[in-house]
Amino acid sequence: MLIGSTQFAPSEVLRSFHTAYQHEMHSWMNDIWTPMQSDIRDEVLRYHANEDRYTDLKGRMRQEQVIPLVGSGMSVASGLPIWSEFLLKIAAYTQCSLPDLRLLISSSCFEEAADLIESATNPRLLGERITHNLRVLDSNDIDGPILLLPGLFSDVVLTTNLDNILELLYSICDIAFTHVLNGRDIPRYRELREPRAKILLKLHGDHRDQDERVLLSREYDEAYAEGSALRDEVGLICRNNSLLFLGCSLGPDRTIGLIEEASAADERMPNHYTFLPKPDSESNLIDREHFLTERGIFPIWYDLPHDDAIMALLDGLHLDVGQ
């Protein structure tokens, strides 16, 4: 919009007139955004067993028995890389073999890929690159379906991410976490868990704290060792609540191994849920679904862009049970 010789974005003009801005925003939400989300959601839920599973998930949400586990895919819309891209970005500052690194990444050997990178650099440079690739400084950069999480889950959130998006997002929504626990602090979860507490469990630590960060094979070995705090607390949480995996690839990694153990040990463990892109063939879909459901994780498949599908599905949960 050109006023005189100066170009203004329409939103800038509307914000100068608060009442008009609120009116236009309300009209846009009701007339355009909400119907669009409903259409996308209807398309997703028509496929396979999606509608039944979504109904079950909403039922667990109403009982306040769902805890989200947020992976790196939920940070992409805010400008952060998925894990494979993150490793390749760091590798650009080393002399490690890129063909070897790409082979490890394509085989989902992410711990080994991180080890290879570490062997070709020094701790200070590695720490700096991790921080610079995983930090968000401006809350205006936060975008995508992650924006809906504070309205759905205000008590307990789990994440395997090292970034700081969740802390920043919940803070600007005026429901800042009372406690952010990672590494050695995780055992405090049970003593701090009470009705008014809002707790973020950063299972793999934080990019700003090298001592608590879980990135390399030896760090995973320690974090997931028999009797470790992480193993005990996550095992307890998933046996008493339904997890909703968001932005997680759910391959054969340590976290999935832990869920598999909990499922084998407790046949009464509640169902867990995830939103995942549909595999490229029916055969692959059945194989993938068997892998997940054997571990108590029931997928809701989508064949649309990631952010569009996740936004619509979370919006549906918000309309049904949101705060």
mmCIF file of N, CA, C and O in Angstrom, residues 83 86-87 110-111 114-115 126 130 134 159-163 182-184 186 202-225 228 230 254-255:
data_model
loop_
_atom_site.group_PDB
_atom_site.id
_atom_site.type_symbol
_atom_site.label_atom_id
_atom_site.label_comp_id
_atom_site.label_asym_id
_atom_site.label_seq_id
_atom_site.Cartn_x
_atom_site.Cartn_y
_atom_site.Cartn_z
ATOM 1 N N TRP A 83 17.196 -32.318 11.560
ATOM 2 C CA TRP A 83 18.436 -32.833 12.132
ATOM 3 C C TRP A 83 19.483 -33.155 11.077
ATOM 4 O O TRP A 83 20.669 -32.868 11.253
ATOM 5 N N PHE A 86 20.972 -29.984 9.854
ATOM 6 C CA PHE A 86 21.781 -29.425 10.940
ATOM 7 C C PHE A 86 23.186 -30.036 10.949
ATOM 8 O O PHE A 86 24.202 -29.329 11.031
ATOM 9 N N LEU A 87 23.266 -31.352 10.825
ATOM 10 C CA LEU A 87 24.566 -32.029 10.825
ATOM 11 C C LEU A 87 25.392 -31.629 9.607
ATOM 12 O O LEU A 87 26.605 -31.409 9.712
ATOM 13 N N PHE A 110 22.364 -41.114 13.096
ATOM 14 C CA PHE A 110 22.646 -39.725 13.427
ATOM 15 C C PHE A 110 23.691 -39.584 14.537
ATOM 16 O O PHE A 110 24.481 -38.645 14.529
ATOM 17 N N GLU A 111 23.694 -40.499 15.476
ATOM 18 C CA GLU A 111 24.717 -40.442 16.529
ATOM 19 C C GLU A 111 26.100 -40.635 15.925
ATOM 20 O O GLU A 111 27.050 -39.899 16.249
ATOM 21 N N ALA A 114 27.192 -37.565 14.062
ATOM 22 C CA ALA A 114 27.697 -36.535 14.974
ATOM 23 C C ALA A 114 29.094 -36.879 15.466
ATOM 24 O O ALA A 114 29.954 -35.999 15.598
ATOM 25 N N ASP A 115 29.343 -38.170 15.722
ATOM 26 C CA ASP A 115 30.689 -38.604 16.141
ATOM 27 C C ASP A 115 31.710 -38.293 15.062
ATOM 28 O O ASP A 115 32.838 -37.862 15.350
ATOM 29 N N LEU A 126 32.770 -26.748 17.579
ATOM 30 C CA LEU A 126 31.553 -27.550 17.537
ATOM 31 C C LEU A 126 30.454 -26.885 18.374
ATOM 32 O O LEU A 126 29.307 -26.748 17.922
ATOM 33 N N ILE A 130 26.869 -25.390 16.915
ATOM 34 C CA ILE A 130 25.601 -25.910 17.435
ATOM 35 C C ILE A 130 24.727 -24.761 17.900
ATOM 36 O O ILE A 130 23.542 -24.664 17.555
ATOM 37 N N LEU A 134 21.076 -23.388 16.161
ATOM 38 C CA LEU A 134 19.892 -23.835 16.887
ATOM 39 C C LEU A 134 19.294 -22.782 17.811
ATOM 40 O O LEU A 134 18.435 -23.112 18.623
ATOM 41 N N THR A 159 10.503 -32.435 24.795
ATOM 42 C CA THR A 159 11.138 -32.190 23.509
ATOM 43 C C THR A 159 12.508 -32.844 23.465
ATOM 44 O O THR A 159 13.191 -32.944 24.489
ATOM 45 N N THR A 160 12.863 -33.306 22.284
ATOM 46 C CA THR A 160 14.229 -33.788 22.045
ATOM 47 C C THR A 160 15.068 -32.704 21.381
ATOM 48 O O THR A 160 16.238 -32.923 21.085
ATOM 49 N N ASN A 161 14.474 -31.537 21.146
ATOM 50 C CA ASN A 161 15.190 -30.443 20.488
ATOM 51 C C ASN A 161 16.158 -29.757 21.436
ATOM 52 O O ASN A 161 15.911 -29.655 22.637
ATOM 53 N N LEU A 162 17.229 -29.222 20.870
ATOM 54 C CA LEU A 162 18.200 -28.454 21.642
ATOM 55 C C LEU A 162 17.935 -26.960 21.550
ATOM 56 O O LEU A 162 18.565 -26.175 22.263
ATOM 57 N N ASP A 163 17.017 -26.548 20.674
ATOM 58 C CA ASP A 163 16.772 -25.117 20.474
ATOM 59 C C ASP A 163 15.928 -24.537 21.605
ATOM 60 O O ASP A 163 15.493 -25.241 22.512
ATOM 61 N N ASN A 182 16.509 -30.356 32.220
ATOM 62 C CA ASN A 182 17.224 -31.210 31.280
ATOM 63 C C ASN A 182 18.384 -31.892 31.996
ATOM 64 O O ASN A 182 18.823 -31.452 33.072
ATOM 65 N N GLY A 183 18.842 -32.969 31.410
ATOM 66 C CA GLY A 183 20.001 -33.657 31.963
ATOM 67 C C GLY A 183 19.822 -34.064 33.409
ATOM 68 O O GLY A 183 18.871 -34.747 33.778
ATOM 69 N N ARG A 184 20.722 -33.589 34.245
ATOM 70 C CA ARG A 184 20.723 -33.980 35.660
ATOM 71 C C ARG A 184 19.510 -33.454 36.423
ATOM 72 O O ARG A 184 19.212 -33.918 37.523
ATOM 73 N N ILE A 186 16.359 -33.657 35.365
ATOM 74 C CA ILE A 186 15.147 -34.393 35.034
ATOM 75 C C ILE A 186 14.555 -35.139 36.228
ATOM 76 O O ILE A 186 13.325 -35.203 36.365
ATOM 77 N N LYS A 202 13.501 -31.056 28.572
ATOM 78 C CA LYS A 202 14.363 -31.081 27.388
ATOM 79 C C LYS A 202 15.221 -32.346 27.474
ATOM 80 O O LYS A 202 16.299 -32.341 28.070
ATOM 81 N N LEU A 203 14.722 -33.408 26.876
ATOM 82 C CA LEU A 203 15.300 -34.734 27.066
ATOM 83 C C LEU A 203 16.753 -34.805 26.641
ATOM 84 O O LEU A 203 17.544 -35.555 27.222
ATOM 85 N N HIS A 204 17.114 -34.049 25.619
ATOM 86 C CA HIS A 204 18.486 -34.088 25.110
ATOM 87 C C HIS A 204 19.263 -32.810 25.424
ATOM 88 O O HIS A 204 20.284 -32.533 24.802
ATOM 89 N N GLY A 205 18.765 -32.059 26.396
ATOM 90 C CA GLY A 205 19.500 -30.885 26.849
ATOM 91 C C GLY A 205 19.249 -29.652 26.013
ATOM 92 O O GLY A 205 18.235 -29.526 25.321
ATOM 93 N N ASP A 206 20.212 -28.738 26.069
ATOM 94 C CA ASP A 206 20.065 -27.415 25.470
ATOM 95 C C ASP A 206 21.343 -27.063 24.727
ATOM 96 O O ASP A 206 22.446 -27.403 25.169
ATOM 97 N N HIS A 207 21.188 -26.368 23.604
ATOM 98 C CA HIS A 207 22.365 -26.024 22.793
ATOM 99 C C HIS A 207 23.351 -25.137 23.542
ATOM 100 O O HIS A 207 24.539 -25.069 23.195
ATOM 101 N N ARG A 208 22.882 -24.466 24.604
ATOM 102 C CA ARG A 208 23.756 -23.541 25.333
ATOM 103 C C ARG A 208 24.566 -24.222 26.429
ATOM 104 O O ARG A 208 25.419 -23.581 27.041
ATOM 105 N N ASP A 209 24.310 -25.492 26.676
ATOM 106 C CA ASP A 209 24.958 -26.178 27.800
ATOM 107 C C ASP A 209 25.593 -27.476 27.319
ATOM 108 O O ASP A 209 24.934 -28.505 27.193
ATOM 109 N N GLN A 210 26.883 -27.426 27.047
ATOM 110 C CA GLN A 210 27.583 -28.585 26.501
ATOM 111 C C GLN A 210 27.567 -29.768 27.469
ATOM 112 O O GLN A 210 27.497 -30.925 27.053
ATOM 113 N N ASP A 211 27.604 -29.500 28.769
ATOM 114 C CA ASP A 211 27.652 -30.580 29.748
ATOM 115 C C ASP A 211 26.346 -31.363 29.805
ATOM 116 O O ASP A 211 26.339 -32.540 30.169
ATOM 117 N N GLU A 212 25.225 -30.722 29.465
ATOM 118 C CA GLU A 212 23.930 -31.395 29.538
ATOM 119 C C GLU A 212 23.425 -31.847 28.166
ATOM 120 O O GLU A 212 22.411 -32.532 28.066
ATOM 121 N N ARG A 213 24.130 -31.482 27.120
ATOM 122 C CA ARG A 213 23.688 -31.761 25.748
ATOM 123 C C ARG A 213 23.872 -33.235 25.394
ATOM 124 O O ARG A 213 24.872 -33.856 25.738
ATOM 125 N N VAL A 214 22.890 -33.790 24.677
ATOM 126 C CA VAL A 214 22.981 -35.171 24.196
ATOM 127 C C VAL A 214 23.035 -35.121 22.673
ATOM 128 O O VAL A 214 22.039 -34.825 22.004
ATOM 129 N N LEU A 215 24.203 -35.404 22.124
ATOM 130 C CA LEU A 215 24.423 -35.308 20.681
ATOM 131 C C LEU A 215 25.250 -36.473 20.158
ATOM 132 O O LEU A 215 24.972 -37.023 19.090
ATOM 133 N N LEU A 216 26.288 -36.864 20.910
ATOM 134 C CA LEU A 216 27.232 -37.884 20.479
ATOM 135 C C LEU A 216 26.860 -39.251 21.046
ATOM 136 O O LEU A 216 26.093 -39.349 22.002
ATOM 137 N N SER A 217 27.425 -40.301 20.475
ATOM 138 C CA SER A 217 27.083 -41.664 20.906
ATOM 139 C C SER A 217 27.319 -41.865 22.396
ATOM 140 O O SER A 217 26.476 -42.444 23.099
ATOM 141 N N ARG A 218 28.457 -41.378 22.900
ATOM 142 C CA ARG A 218 28.753 -41.588 24.322
ATOM 143 C C ARG A 218 27.773 -40.829 25.209
ATOM 144 O O ARG A 218 27.452 -41.271 26.322
ATOM 145 N N GLU A 219 27.277 -39.680 24.711
ATOM 146 C CA GLU A 219 26.295 -38.911 25.482
ATOM 147 C C GLU A 219 24.938 -39.621 25.487
ATOM 148 O O GLU A 219 24.239 -39.627 26.503
ATOM 149 N N TYR A 220 24.588 -40.234 24.354
ATOM 150 C CA TYR A 220 23.362 -41.031 24.312
ATOM 151 C C TYR A 220 23.489 -42.251 25.221
ATOM 152 O O TYR A 220 22.530 -42.622 25.911
ATOM 153 N N ASP A 221 24.660 -42.892 25.205
ATOM 154 C CA ASP A 221 24.869 -44.073 26.053
ATOM 155 C C ASP A 221 24.629 -43.728 27.525
ATOM 156 O O ASP A 221 23.988 -44.485 28.260
ATOM 157 N N GLU A 222 25.135 -42.578 27.941
ATOM 158 C CA GLU A 222 24.970 -42.161 29.329
ATOM 159 C C GLU A 222 23.525 -41.775 29.623
ATOM 160 O O GLU A 222 22.950 -42.182 30.648
ATOM 161 N N ALA A 223 22.913 -41.000 28.719
ATOM 162 C CA ALA A 223 21.554 -40.505 28.961
ATOM 163 C C ALA A 223 20.537 -41.643 29.005
ATOM 164 O O ALA A 223 19.585 -41.596 29.791
ATOM 165 N N TYR A 224 20.740 -42.669 28.155
ATOM 166 C CA TYR A 224 19.769 -43.755 28.052
ATOM 167 C C TYR A 224 20.224 -45.036 28.750
ATOM 168 O O TYR A 224 19.641 -46.096 28.532
ATOM 169 N N ALA A 225 21.222 -44.931 29.611
ATOM 170 C CA ALA A 225 21.713 -46.110 30.326
ATOM 171 C C ALA A 225 20.648 -46.683 31.241
ATOM 172 O O ALA A 225 19.747 -45.975 31.698
ATOM 173 N N SER A 228 18.952 -44.772 34.228
ATOM 174 C CA SER A 228 19.179 -43.334 34.098
ATOM 175 C C SER A 228 17.896 -42.565 34.376
ATOM 176 O O SER A 228 16.785 -43.089 34.257
ATOM 177 N N LEU A 230 16.578 -40.096 32.675
ATOM 178 C CA LEU A 230 15.780 -39.919 31.468
ATOM 179 C C LEU A 230 14.955 -41.175 31.197
ATOM 180 O O LEU A 230 13.751 -41.099 30.912
ATOM 181 N N ARG A 254 16.920 -43.993 19.879
ATOM 182 C CA ARG A 254 16.910 -44.348 21.304
ATOM 183 C C ARG A 254 15.554 -44.098 21.958
ATOM 184 O O ARG A 254 15.112 -44.883 22.794
ATOM 185 N N THR A 255 14.926 -42.989 21.586
ATOM 186 C CA THR A 255 13.649 -42.662 22.204
ATOM 187 C C THR A 255 12.603 -43.712 21.854
ATOM 188 O O THR A 255 11.833 -44.162 22.711
#
